[in-house]
Amino acid sequence: MIHHLDDPAAGLKAILNVLRPAGGLLLMVYGTLGRVGVYPVQEMLRDLAPATEPAPERIAMAKRLLGVLPQTNWLQRSPHITDHRGSDVGIYDLLLHSIDKSYTVMELADLLASVGLRITTFAESALYEPAFWCKDEFIARRLNHLSHIRKAAFAERFLSFIKMHIVFVVRQENPVAQPVPNLAAVPIWATKIDDKYPDLPFSGGYSLQSTPMNVQFTAVESQVVRLIDGEKSIGQIMEISGLPRSEFDRAFLKVWSNLHGIGVLFLRLPQ
């Protein structure tokens, strides 16, 4: 959680010092655009409840302020920021924490690059794929030439609700890339998928960062989904399905891009 460090770059350098050449890390930071409503309220509370006061009094003042915020206030209007509605701990962490740094995609990429790290991919990558959200094919084609970081930055601006970024990070010289499906790879479900998404894999209803989404699979795509058991390779699934290669490829690409995009389907690659 480098967003709570006084010097995030120093924290990243310390991690880099112990990161193996082929190693990686999962990093989470706050997203600026999705937390637009948070920071004005933090500033108000610095005047109303300074850090010199006891925490219970500061929390009580935060509750009073939250109780009188108008509906025009950005925090009131945001359906995505709900931390302050659950507990005193949530109020303190969201609104009273002494250090709270947030990042856009480009700011995070620049920070990582400054210490010798880079983003390989984003968790819940569907959030960062413009074509997933922008249904104008002409606009989507205009973005094809962009790097995956610049596409992610476009999607962040397009959606404006991403309140945290979770990224996989490696050393800049590490050539590792996001795995690409091939016939030898084995698609596997995430741990405890039934607990996180009880309707999957046979339904497309789910949410990302408090935003409901719905992907409707065709009969052919649903057939492919049902054959994924964590044991069969993509080639074996294709053979069992009886589908022609071109039709199977289209169906699997749709299944993979959507279910991997929400973090419930992964690949085990051959050694």
PDB file of C-alpha atoms in Angstrom:
ATOM      1  CA  MET A   1       0.000   0.000   0.000  1.00  0.00           C
ATOM      2  CA  ILE A   2       2.447   2.625  -1.177  1.00  0.00           C
ATOM      3  CA  HIS A   3      -0.382   5.178  -1.231  1.00  0.00           C
ATOM      4  CA  HIS A   4      -0.008   5.451   2.563  1.00  0.00           C
ATOM      5  CA  LEU A   5       3.760   6.063   2.417  1.00  0.00           C
ATOM      6  CA  ASP A   6       5.249   9.522   2.773  1.00  0.00           C
ATOM      7  CA  ASP A   7       7.728   8.626  -0.013  1.00  0.00           C
ATOM      8  CA  PRO A   8       6.215   5.981  -2.319  1.00  0.00           C
ATOM      9  CA  ALA A   9       9.271   5.961  -4.595  1.00  0.00           C
ATOM     10  CA  ALA A  10      11.519   5.082  -1.649  1.00  0.00           C
ATOM     11  CA  GLY A  11       9.171   2.252  -0.722  1.00  0.00           C
ATOM     12  CA  LEU A  12       9.278   0.889  -4.256  1.00  0.00           C
ATOM     13  CA  LYS A  13      13.080   1.093  -4.313  1.00  0.00           C
ATOM     14  CA  ALA A  14      13.182  -0.960  -1.118  1.00  0.00           C
ATOM     15  CA  ILE A  15      10.989  -3.589  -2.787  1.00  0.00           C
ATOM     16  CA  LEU A  16      13.174  -3.522  -5.894  1.00  0.00           C
ATOM     17  CA  ASN A  17      16.225  -4.257  -3.749  1.00  0.00           C
ATOM     18  CA  VAL A  18      14.770  -7.622  -2.690  1.00  0.00           C
ATOM     19  CA  LEU A  19      12.925  -8.480  -5.901  1.00  0.00           C
ATOM     20  CA  ARG A  20      14.495 -11.378  -7.776  1.00  0.00           C
ATOM     21  CA  PRO A  21      15.404 -10.812 -11.437  1.00  0.00           C
ATOM     22  CA  ALA A  22      12.488 -12.995 -12.606  1.00  0.00           C
ATOM     23  CA  GLY A  23      10.236 -12.064  -9.688  1.00  0.00           C
ATOM     24  CA  GLY A  24       7.111  -9.945  -9.617  1.00  0.00           C
ATOM     25  CA  LEU A  25       4.705  -8.321  -7.225  1.00  0.00           C
ATOM     26  CA  LEU A  26       1.039  -7.479  -6.975  1.00  0.00           C
ATOM     27  CA  LEU A  27       0.583  -3.799  -6.196  1.00  0.00           C
ATOM     28  CA  MET A  28      -2.555  -1.865  -5.230  1.00  0.00           C
ATOM     29  CA  VAL A  29      -2.884   1.911  -5.196  1.00  0.00           C
ATOM     30  CA  TYR A  30      -5.814   4.290  -5.026  1.00  0.00           C
ATOM     31  CA  GLY A  31      -7.198   5.587  -8.329  1.00  0.00           C
ATOM     32  CA  THR A  32      -7.587   9.351  -8.582  1.00  0.00           C
ATOM     33  CA  LEU A  33     -10.542   9.587 -10.955  1.00  0.00           C
ATOM     34  CA  GLY A  34     -12.695   7.111  -9.035  1.00  0.00           C
ATOM     35  CA  ARG A  35     -12.071   8.934  -5.758  1.00  0.00           C
ATOM     36  CA  VAL A  36     -12.917  12.436  -6.971  1.00  0.00           C
ATOM     37  CA  GLY A  37     -15.407  12.932  -4.147  1.00  0.00           C
ATOM     38  CA  VAL A  38     -13.037  11.810  -1.395  1.00  0.00           C
ATOM     39  CA  TYR A  39     -10.396  14.521  -1.427  1.00  0.00           C
ATOM     40  CA  PRO A  40     -12.573  17.645  -0.984  1.00  0.00           C
ATOM     41  CA  VAL A  41     -14.128  16.000   2.084  1.00  0.00           C
ATOM     42  CA  GLN A  42     -10.662  15.144   3.413  1.00  0.00           C
ATOM     43  CA  GLU A  43      -9.693  18.807   3.044  1.00  0.00           C
ATOM     44  CA  MET A  44     -12.794  19.983   4.902  1.00  0.00           C
ATOM     45  CA  LEU A  45     -12.049  17.586   7.727  1.00  0.00           C
ATOM     46  CA  ARG A  46      -8.487  18.893   8.059  1.00  0.00           C
ATOM     47  CA  ASP A  47     -10.095  22.190   9.118  1.00  0.00           C
ATOM     48  CA  LEU A  48     -12.881  20.651  11.197  1.00  0.00           C
ATOM     49  CA  ALA A  49     -11.018  17.719  12.777  1.00  0.00           C
ATOM     50  CA  PRO A  50      -7.243  18.277  12.751  1.00  0.00           C
ATOM     51  CA  ALA A  51      -4.902  15.396  13.431  1.00  0.00           C
ATOM     52  CA  THR A  52      -4.065  16.849  16.857  1.00  0.00           C
ATOM     53  CA  GLU A  53      -7.521  15.864  18.135  1.00  0.00           C
ATOM     54  CA  PRO A  54      -8.322  12.350  19.487  1.00  0.00           C
ATOM     55  CA  ALA A  55      -9.454   9.859  16.844  1.00  0.00           C
ATOM     56  CA  PRO A  56     -12.968   9.334  18.354  1.00  0.00           C
ATOM     57  CA  GLU A  57     -13.632  13.089  18.191  1.00  0.00           C
ATOM     58  CA  ARG A  58     -12.387  13.269  14.619  1.00  0.00           C
ATOM     59  CA  ILE A  59     -14.628  10.362  13.591  1.00  0.00           C
ATOM     60  CA  ALA A  60     -17.609  11.997  15.318  1.00  0.00           C
ATOM     61  CA  MET A  61     -16.970  15.227  13.389  1.00  0.00           C
ATOM     62  CA  ALA A  62     -16.664  13.286  10.127  1.00  0.00           C
ATOM     63  CA  LYS A  63     -20.065  11.717  10.792  1.00  0.00           C
ATOM     64  CA  ARG A  64     -21.585  15.148  11.441  1.00  0.00           C
ATOM     65  CA  LEU A  65     -20.174  16.476   8.183  1.00  0.00           C
ATOM     66  CA  LEU A  66     -21.327  13.448   6.219  1.00  0.00           C
ATOM     67  CA  GLY A  67     -24.790  13.929   7.664  1.00  0.00           C
ATOM     68  CA  VAL A  68     -25.174  17.412   6.212  1.00  0.00           C
ATOM     69  CA  LEU A  69     -23.452  17.062   2.844  1.00  0.00           C
ATOM     70  CA  PRO A  70     -25.839  18.087   0.047  1.00  0.00           C
ATOM     71  CA  GLN A  71     -26.748  15.743  -2.758  1.00  0.00           C
ATOM     72  CA  THR A  72     -24.657  17.900  -5.084  1.00  0.00           C
ATOM     73  CA  ASN A  73     -21.494  16.863  -3.235  1.00  0.00           C
ATOM     74  CA  TRP A  74     -19.338  14.480  -5.270  1.00  0.00           C
ATOM     75  CA  LEU A  75     -18.980  11.976  -2.431  1.00  0.00           C
ATOM     76  CA  GLN A  76     -22.739  11.884  -1.952  1.00  0.00           C
ATOM     77  CA  ARG A  77     -23.257  11.367  -5.655  1.00  0.00           C
ATOM     78  CA  SER A  78     -20.780   8.517  -6.036  1.00  0.00           C
ATOM     79  CA  PRO A  79     -22.284   5.001  -5.941  1.00  0.00           C
ATOM     80  CA  HIS A  80     -18.777   3.527  -6.049  1.00  0.00           C
ATOM     81  CA  ILE A  81     -17.342   4.936  -2.802  1.00  0.00           C
ATOM     82  CA  THR A  82     -19.037   3.247   0.145  1.00  0.00           C
ATOM     83  CA  ASP A  83     -16.201   2.641   2.626  1.00  0.00           C
ATOM     84  CA  HIS A  84     -17.498   5.354   4.997  1.00  0.00           C
ATOM     85  CA  ARG A  85     -20.940   3.762   5.259  1.00  0.00           C
ATOM     86  CA  GLY A  86     -19.857   0.570   6.959  1.00  0.00           C
ATOM     87  CA  SER A  87     -17.849   1.364  10.087  1.00  0.00           C
ATOM     88  CA  ASP A  88     -15.766   3.894  11.985  1.00  0.00           C
ATOM     89  CA  VAL A  89     -12.668   2.171  10.612  1.00  0.00           C
ATOM     90  CA  GLY A  90     -13.949   2.798   7.095  1.00  0.00           C
ATOM     91  CA  ILE A  91     -14.574   6.467   7.873  1.00  0.00           C
ATOM     92  CA  TYR A  92     -11.105   6.915   9.306  1.00  0.00           C
ATOM     93  CA  ASP A  93      -9.333   5.123   6.474  1.00  0.00           C
ATOM     94  CA  LEU A  94     -11.232   6.940   3.743  1.00  0.00           C
ATOM     95  CA  LEU A  95     -11.422  10.448   5.149  1.00  0.00           C
ATOM     96  CA  LEU A  96      -9.015  10.923   8.062  1.00  0.00           C
ATOM     97  CA  HIS A  97      -5.872   9.025   7.128  1.00  0.00           C
ATOM     98  CA  SER A  98      -2.785  11.222   7.455  1.00  0.00           C
ATOM     99  CA  ILE A  99      -1.301  10.099   4.121  1.00  0.00           C
ATOM    100  CA  ASP A 100      -3.476   9.298   1.113  1.00  0.00           C
ATOM    101  CA  LYS A 101      -1.904   9.457  -2.330  1.00  0.00           C
ATOM    102  CA  SER A 102      -3.824   8.462  -5.449  1.00  0.00           C
ATOM    103  CA  TYR A 103      -2.705   7.852  -9.020  1.00  0.00           C
ATOM    104  CA  THR A 104      -3.967   7.866 -12.546  1.00  0.00           C
ATOM    105  CA  VAL A 105      -2.760   5.015 -14.751  1.00  0.00           C
ATOM    106  CA  MET A 106      -0.144   7.214 -16.387  1.00  0.00           C
ATOM    107  CA  GLU A 107       1.086   8.602 -13.060  1.00  0.00           C
ATOM    108  CA  LEU A 108       1.458   5.090 -11.682  1.00  0.00           C
ATOM    109  CA  ALA A 109       3.310   3.891 -14.793  1.00  0.00           C
ATOM    110  CA  ASP A 110       5.663   6.889 -14.576  1.00  0.00           C
ATOM    111  CA  LEU A 111       6.308   6.316 -10.858  1.00  0.00           C
ATOM    112  CA  LEU A 112       7.150   2.663 -11.447  1.00  0.00           C
ATOM    113  CA  ALA A 113       9.390   3.498 -14.404  1.00  0.00           C
ATOM    114  CA  SER A 114      11.289   6.024 -12.283  1.00  0.00           C
ATOM    115  CA  VAL A 115      12.509   3.223 -10.002  1.00  0.00           C
ATOM    116  CA  GLY A 116      13.042   0.563 -12.691  1.00  0.00           C
ATOM    117  CA  LEU A 117       9.700  -1.268 -12.649  1.00  0.00           C
ATOM    118  CA  ARG A 118       6.888  -1.713 -15.165  1.00  0.00           C
ATOM    119  CA  ILE A 119       3.290  -2.922 -15.315  1.00  0.00           C
ATOM    120  CA  THR A 120       2.781  -6.235 -17.114  1.00  0.00           C
ATOM    121  CA  THR A 121      -0.989  -6.337 -16.720  1.00  0.00           C
ATOM    122  CA  PHE A 122      -3.909  -5.144 -14.632  1.00  0.00           C
ATOM    123  CA  ALA A 123      -6.005  -7.296 -12.348  1.00  0.00           C
ATOM    124  CA  GLU A 124      -9.663  -7.139 -13.458  1.00  0.00           C
ATOM    125  CA  SER A 125      -8.258  -6.211 -16.856  1.00  0.00           C
ATOM    126  CA  ALA A 126     -11.717  -5.731 -18.378  1.00  0.00           C
ATOM    127  CA  LEU A 127     -11.771  -2.371 -16.620  1.00  0.00           C
ATOM    128  CA  TYR A 128      -8.809  -1.256 -18.686  1.00  0.00           C
ATOM    129  CA  GLU A 129      -9.896  -2.470 -22.118  1.00  0.00           C
ATOM    130  CA  PRO A 130     -11.568   0.406 -24.027  1.00  0.00           C
ATOM    131  CA  ALA A 131     -13.261  -1.950 -26.501  1.00  0.00           C
ATOM    132  CA  PHE A 132     -15.067  -3.626 -23.614  1.00  0.00           C
ATOM    133  CA  TRP A 133     -16.827  -0.376 -22.740  1.00  0.00           C
ATOM    134  CA  CYS A 134     -16.846   1.787 -25.852  1.00  0.00           C
ATOM    135  CA  LYS A 135     -19.265   0.263 -28.334  1.00  0.00           C
ATOM    136  CA  ASP A 136     -18.345   2.691 -31.117  1.00  0.00           C
ATOM    137  CA  GLU A 137     -16.191   0.489 -33.357  1.00  0.00           C
ATOM    138  CA  PHE A 138     -14.697   3.486 -35.184  1.00  0.00           C
ATOM    139  CA  ILE A 139     -13.387   4.917 -31.908  1.00  0.00           C
ATOM    140  CA  ALA A 140     -12.195   1.493 -30.751  1.00  0.00           C
ATOM    141  CA  ARG A 141     -10.197   0.984 -33.959  1.00  0.00           C
ATOM    142  CA  ARG A 142      -8.526   4.370 -33.451  1.00  0.00           C
ATOM    143  CA  LEU A 143      -7.071   3.012 -30.195  1.00  0.00           C
ATOM    144  CA  ASN A 144      -5.596  -0.190 -31.619  1.00  0.00           C
ATOM    145  CA  HIS A 145      -2.141   1.306 -32.147  1.00  0.00           C
ATOM    146  CA  LEU A 146      -1.774   2.411 -28.535  1.00  0.00           C
ATOM    147  CA  SER A 147       0.314   0.560 -25.944  1.00  0.00           C
ATOM    148  CA  HIS A 148      -1.569  -1.403 -23.312  1.00  0.00           C
ATOM    149  CA  ILE A 149      -0.745   1.331 -20.777  1.00  0.00           C
ATOM    150  CA  ARG A 150      -2.172   4.104 -22.936  1.00  0.00           C
ATOM    151  CA  LYS A 151      -5.266   1.994 -23.672  1.00  0.00           C
ATOM    152  CA  ALA A 152      -5.681   1.488 -19.936  1.00  0.00           C
ATOM    153  CA  ALA A 153      -5.351   5.231 -19.371  1.00  0.00           C
ATOM    154  CA  PHE A 154      -8.030   5.885 -22.003  1.00  0.00           C
ATOM    155  CA  ALA A 155     -10.394   3.386 -20.363  1.00  0.00           C
ATOM    156  CA  GLU A 156      -9.779   4.976 -16.964  1.00  0.00           C
ATOM    157  CA  ARG A 157     -10.731   8.407 -18.305  1.00  0.00           C
ATOM    158  CA  PHE A 158     -13.677   6.960 -20.221  1.00  0.00           C
ATOM    159  CA  LEU A 159     -15.168   5.245 -17.163  1.00  0.00           C
ATOM    160  CA  SER A 160     -14.034   7.662 -14.444  1.00  0.00           C
ATOM    161  CA  PHE A 161     -15.051   5.289 -11.631  1.00  0.00           C
ATOM    162  CA  ILE A 162     -11.915   3.177 -11.092  1.00  0.00           C
ATOM    163  CA  LYS A 163     -11.160   3.788  -7.413  1.00  0.00           C
ATOM    164  CA  MET A 164      -8.148   1.504  -7.142  1.00  0.00           C
ATOM    165  CA  HIS A 165      -5.569   0.063  -9.486  1.00  0.00           C
ATOM    166  CA  ILE A 166      -4.294  -3.472  -8.906  1.00  0.00           C
ATOM    167  CA  VAL A 167      -1.327  -4.246 -11.122  1.00  0.00           C
ATOM    168  CA  PHE A 168       1.247  -6.967 -11.677  1.00  0.00           C
ATOM    169  CA  VAL A 169       4.714  -5.417 -11.670  1.00  0.00           C
ATOM    170  CA  VAL A 170       8.159  -6.679 -12.701  1.00  0.00           C
ATOM    171  CA  ARG A 171      11.616  -5.221 -13.283  1.00  0.00           C
ATOM    172  CA  GLN A 172      11.816  -3.209 -16.494  1.00  0.00           C
ATOM    173  CA  GLU A 173      14.342  -5.621 -18.001  1.00  0.00           C
ATOM    174  CA  ASN A 174      12.135  -8.648 -17.283  1.00  0.00           C
ATOM    175  CA  PRO A 175      10.626  -9.630 -20.675  1.00  0.00           C
ATOM    176  CA  VAL A 176       7.646 -11.500 -19.194  1.00  0.00           C
ATOM    177  CA  ALA A 177       4.315 -10.648 -20.799  1.00  0.00           C
ATOM    178  CA  GLN A 178       0.672 -11.463 -20.218  1.00  0.00           C
ATOM    179  CA  PRO A 179       0.044 -15.072 -21.322  1.00  0.00           C
ATOM    180  CA  VAL A 180      -1.723 -15.596 -24.622  1.00  0.00           C
ATOM    181  CA  PRO A 181      -4.115 -18.534 -24.987  1.00  0.00           C
ATOM    182  CA  ASN A 182      -2.777 -21.412 -27.087  1.00  0.00           C
ATOM    183  CA  LEU A 183      -3.972 -24.970 -27.626  1.00  0.00           C
ATOM    184  CA  ALA A 184      -1.533 -26.434 -25.072  1.00  0.00           C
ATOM    185  CA  ALA A 185      -2.548 -24.050 -22.261  1.00  0.00           C
ATOM    186  CA  VAL A 186      -5.027 -25.168 -19.589  1.00  0.00           C
ATOM    187  CA  PRO A 187      -7.719 -22.669 -18.568  1.00  0.00           C
ATOM    188  CA  ILE A 188      -8.334 -22.800 -14.820  1.00  0.00           C
ATOM    189  CA  TRP A 189     -10.944 -21.211 -12.594  1.00  0.00           C
ATOM    190  CA  ALA A 190      -9.867 -18.922  -9.784  1.00  0.00           C
ATOM    191  CA  THR A 191      -9.940 -20.332  -6.250  1.00  0.00           C
ATOM    192  CA  LYS A 192     -13.403 -20.519  -4.718  1.00  0.00           C
ATOM    193  CA  ILE A 193     -15.087 -19.170  -7.805  1.00  0.00           C
ATOM    194  CA  ASP A 194     -18.448 -20.413  -6.530  1.00  0.00           C
ATOM    195  CA  ASP A 195     -18.107 -18.217  -3.448  1.00  0.00           C
ATOM    196  CA  LYS A 196     -17.138 -15.066  -5.324  1.00  0.00           C
ATOM    197  CA  TYR A 197     -19.417 -15.490  -8.335  1.00  0.00           C
ATOM    198  CA  PRO A 198     -22.035 -18.135  -7.466  1.00  0.00           C
ATOM    199  CA  ASP A 199     -23.724 -17.848 -10.867  1.00  0.00           C
ATOM    200  CA  LEU A 200     -20.566 -18.574 -12.827  1.00  0.00           C
ATOM    201  CA  PRO A 201     -19.456 -20.260 -14.968  1.00  0.00           C
ATOM    202  CA  PHE A 202     -22.925 -20.672 -16.403  1.00  0.00           C
ATOM    203  CA  SER A 203     -24.079 -17.069 -16.247  1.00  0.00           C
ATOM    204  CA  GLY A 204     -22.478 -13.757 -17.155  1.00  0.00           C
ATOM    205  CA  GLY A 205     -23.660 -11.580 -14.272  1.00  0.00           C
ATOM    206  CA  TYR A 206     -20.955  -9.946 -12.152  1.00  0.00           C
ATOM    207  CA  SER A 207     -19.655  -6.569 -11.050  1.00  0.00           C
ATOM    208  CA  LEU A 208     -16.373  -4.687 -11.143  1.00  0.00           C
ATOM    209  CA  GLN A 209     -15.638  -2.097  -8.468  1.00  0.00           C
ATOM    210  CA  SER A 210     -19.321  -1.843  -7.514  1.00  0.00           C
ATOM    211  CA  THR A 211     -20.435  -1.500 -11.132  1.00  0.00           C
ATOM    212  CA  PRO A 212     -22.889  -4.189 -12.325  1.00  0.00           C
ATOM    213  CA  MET A 213     -21.973  -5.807 -15.607  1.00  0.00           C
ATOM    214  CA  ASN A 214     -23.599  -8.475 -17.670  1.00  0.00           C
ATOM    215  CA  VAL A 215     -22.095 -10.560 -20.447  1.00  0.00           C
ATOM    216  CA  GLN A 216     -24.450 -12.779 -22.359  1.00  0.00           C
ATOM    217  CA  PHE A 217     -22.780 -15.870 -23.777  1.00  0.00           C
ATOM    218  CA  THR A 218     -24.175 -17.538 -26.861  1.00  0.00           C
ATOM    219  CA  ALA A 219     -25.062 -21.222 -26.781  1.00  0.00           C
ATOM    220  CA  VAL A 220     -21.711 -22.068 -28.379  1.00  0.00           C
ATOM    221  CA  GLU A 221     -19.784 -19.927 -25.888  1.00  0.00           C
ATOM    222  CA  SER A 222     -21.691 -21.459 -22.980  1.00  0.00           C
ATOM    223  CA  GLN A 223     -20.761 -24.904 -24.301  1.00  0.00           C
ATOM    224  CA  VAL A 224     -17.100 -23.930 -24.164  1.00  0.00           C
ATOM    225  CA  VAL A 225     -17.456 -22.546 -20.631  1.00  0.00           C
ATOM    226  CA  ARG A 226     -18.982 -25.801 -19.374  1.00  0.00           C
ATOM    227  CA  LEU A 227     -16.002 -27.779 -20.663  1.00  0.00           C
ATOM    228  CA  ILE A 228     -13.480 -25.792 -18.621  1.00  0.00           C
ATOM    229  CA  ASP A 229     -12.535 -27.924 -15.616  1.00  0.00           C
ATOM    230  CA  GLY A 230      -8.936 -26.944 -14.835  1.00  0.00           C
ATOM    231  CA  GLU A 231      -7.635 -30.191 -16.347  1.00  0.00           C
ATOM    232  CA  LYS A 232      -8.333 -30.080 -20.077  1.00  0.00           C
ATOM    233  CA  SER A 233      -6.135 -28.018 -22.370  1.00  0.00           C
ATOM    234  CA  ILE A 234      -7.691 -25.584 -24.816  1.00  0.00           C
ATOM    235  CA  GLY A 235      -6.930 -28.071 -27.599  1.00  0.00           C
ATOM    236  CA  GLN A 236      -8.719 -30.873 -25.739  1.00  0.00           C
ATOM    237  CA  ILE A 237     -11.700 -28.619 -25.100  1.00  0.00           C
ATOM    238  CA  MET A 238     -11.861 -27.802 -28.800  1.00  0.00           C
ATOM    239  CA  GLU A 239     -11.723 -31.481 -29.725  1.00  0.00           C
ATOM    240  CA  ILE A 240     -14.495 -32.437 -27.299  1.00  0.00           C
ATOM    241  CA  SER A 241     -16.672 -29.509 -28.386  1.00  0.00           C
ATOM    242  CA  GLY A 242     -16.623 -30.720 -31.992  1.00  0.00           C
ATOM    243  CA  LEU A 243     -16.520 -27.128 -33.207  1.00  0.00           C
ATOM    244  CA  PRO A 244     -14.562 -26.090 -36.310  1.00  0.00           C
ATOM    245  CA  ARG A 245     -11.312 -24.315 -35.383  1.00  0.00           C
ATOM    246  CA  SER A 246     -12.448 -20.874 -36.519  1.00  0.00           C
ATOM    247  CA  GLU A 247     -15.747 -21.082 -34.638  1.00  0.00           C
ATOM    248  CA  PHE A 248     -14.041 -22.414 -31.509  1.00  0.00           C
ATOM    249  CA  ASP A 249     -11.406 -19.676 -31.610  1.00  0.00           C
ATOM    250  CA  ARG A 250     -14.077 -16.970 -31.754  1.00  0.00           C
ATOM    251  CA  ALA A 251     -16.023 -18.544 -28.893  1.00  0.00           C
ATOM    252  CA  PHE A 252     -13.004 -19.117 -26.660  1.00  0.00           C
ATOM    253  CA  LEU A 253     -11.667 -15.601 -27.267  1.00  0.00           C
ATOM    254  CA  LYS A 254     -14.995 -14.153 -26.080  1.00  0.00           C
ATOM    255  CA  VAL A 255     -15.045 -16.419 -23.006  1.00  0.00           C
ATOM    256  CA  TRP A 256     -11.397 -15.735 -22.173  1.00  0.00           C
ATOM    257  CA  SER A 257     -11.471 -11.955 -22.619  1.00  0.00           C
ATOM    258  CA  ASN A 258     -14.559 -11.577 -20.444  1.00  0.00           C
ATOM    259  CA  LEU A 259     -13.885 -14.064 -17.651  1.00  0.00           C
ATOM    260  CA  HIS A 260     -10.160 -13.397 -17.430  1.00  0.00           C
ATOM    261  CA  GLY A 261     -11.039  -9.716 -17.516  1.00  0.00           C
ATOM    262  CA  ILE A 262     -12.908 -10.000 -14.216  1.00  0.00           C
ATOM    263  CA  GLY A 263     -10.261 -12.178 -12.626  1.00  0.00           C
ATOM    264  CA  VAL A 264     -11.989 -15.551 -12.496  1.00  0.00           C
ATOM    265  CA  LEU A 265     -10.321 -17.437 -15.372  1.00  0.00           C
ATOM    266  CA  PHE A 266      -6.587 -17.946 -15.786  1.00  0.00           C
ATOM    267  CA  LEU A 267      -4.159 -20.024 -17.864  1.00  0.00           C
ATOM    268  CA  ARG A 268      -1.703 -22.683 -16.795  1.00  0.00           C
ATOM    269  CA  LEU A 269       0.970 -22.768 -19.464  1.00  0.00           C
ATOM    270  CA  PRO A 270       2.969 -25.866 -20.401  1.00  0.00           C
ATOM    271  CA  GLN A 271       6.406 -26.092 -18.832  1.00  0.00           C
TER     272      GLN A 271
END
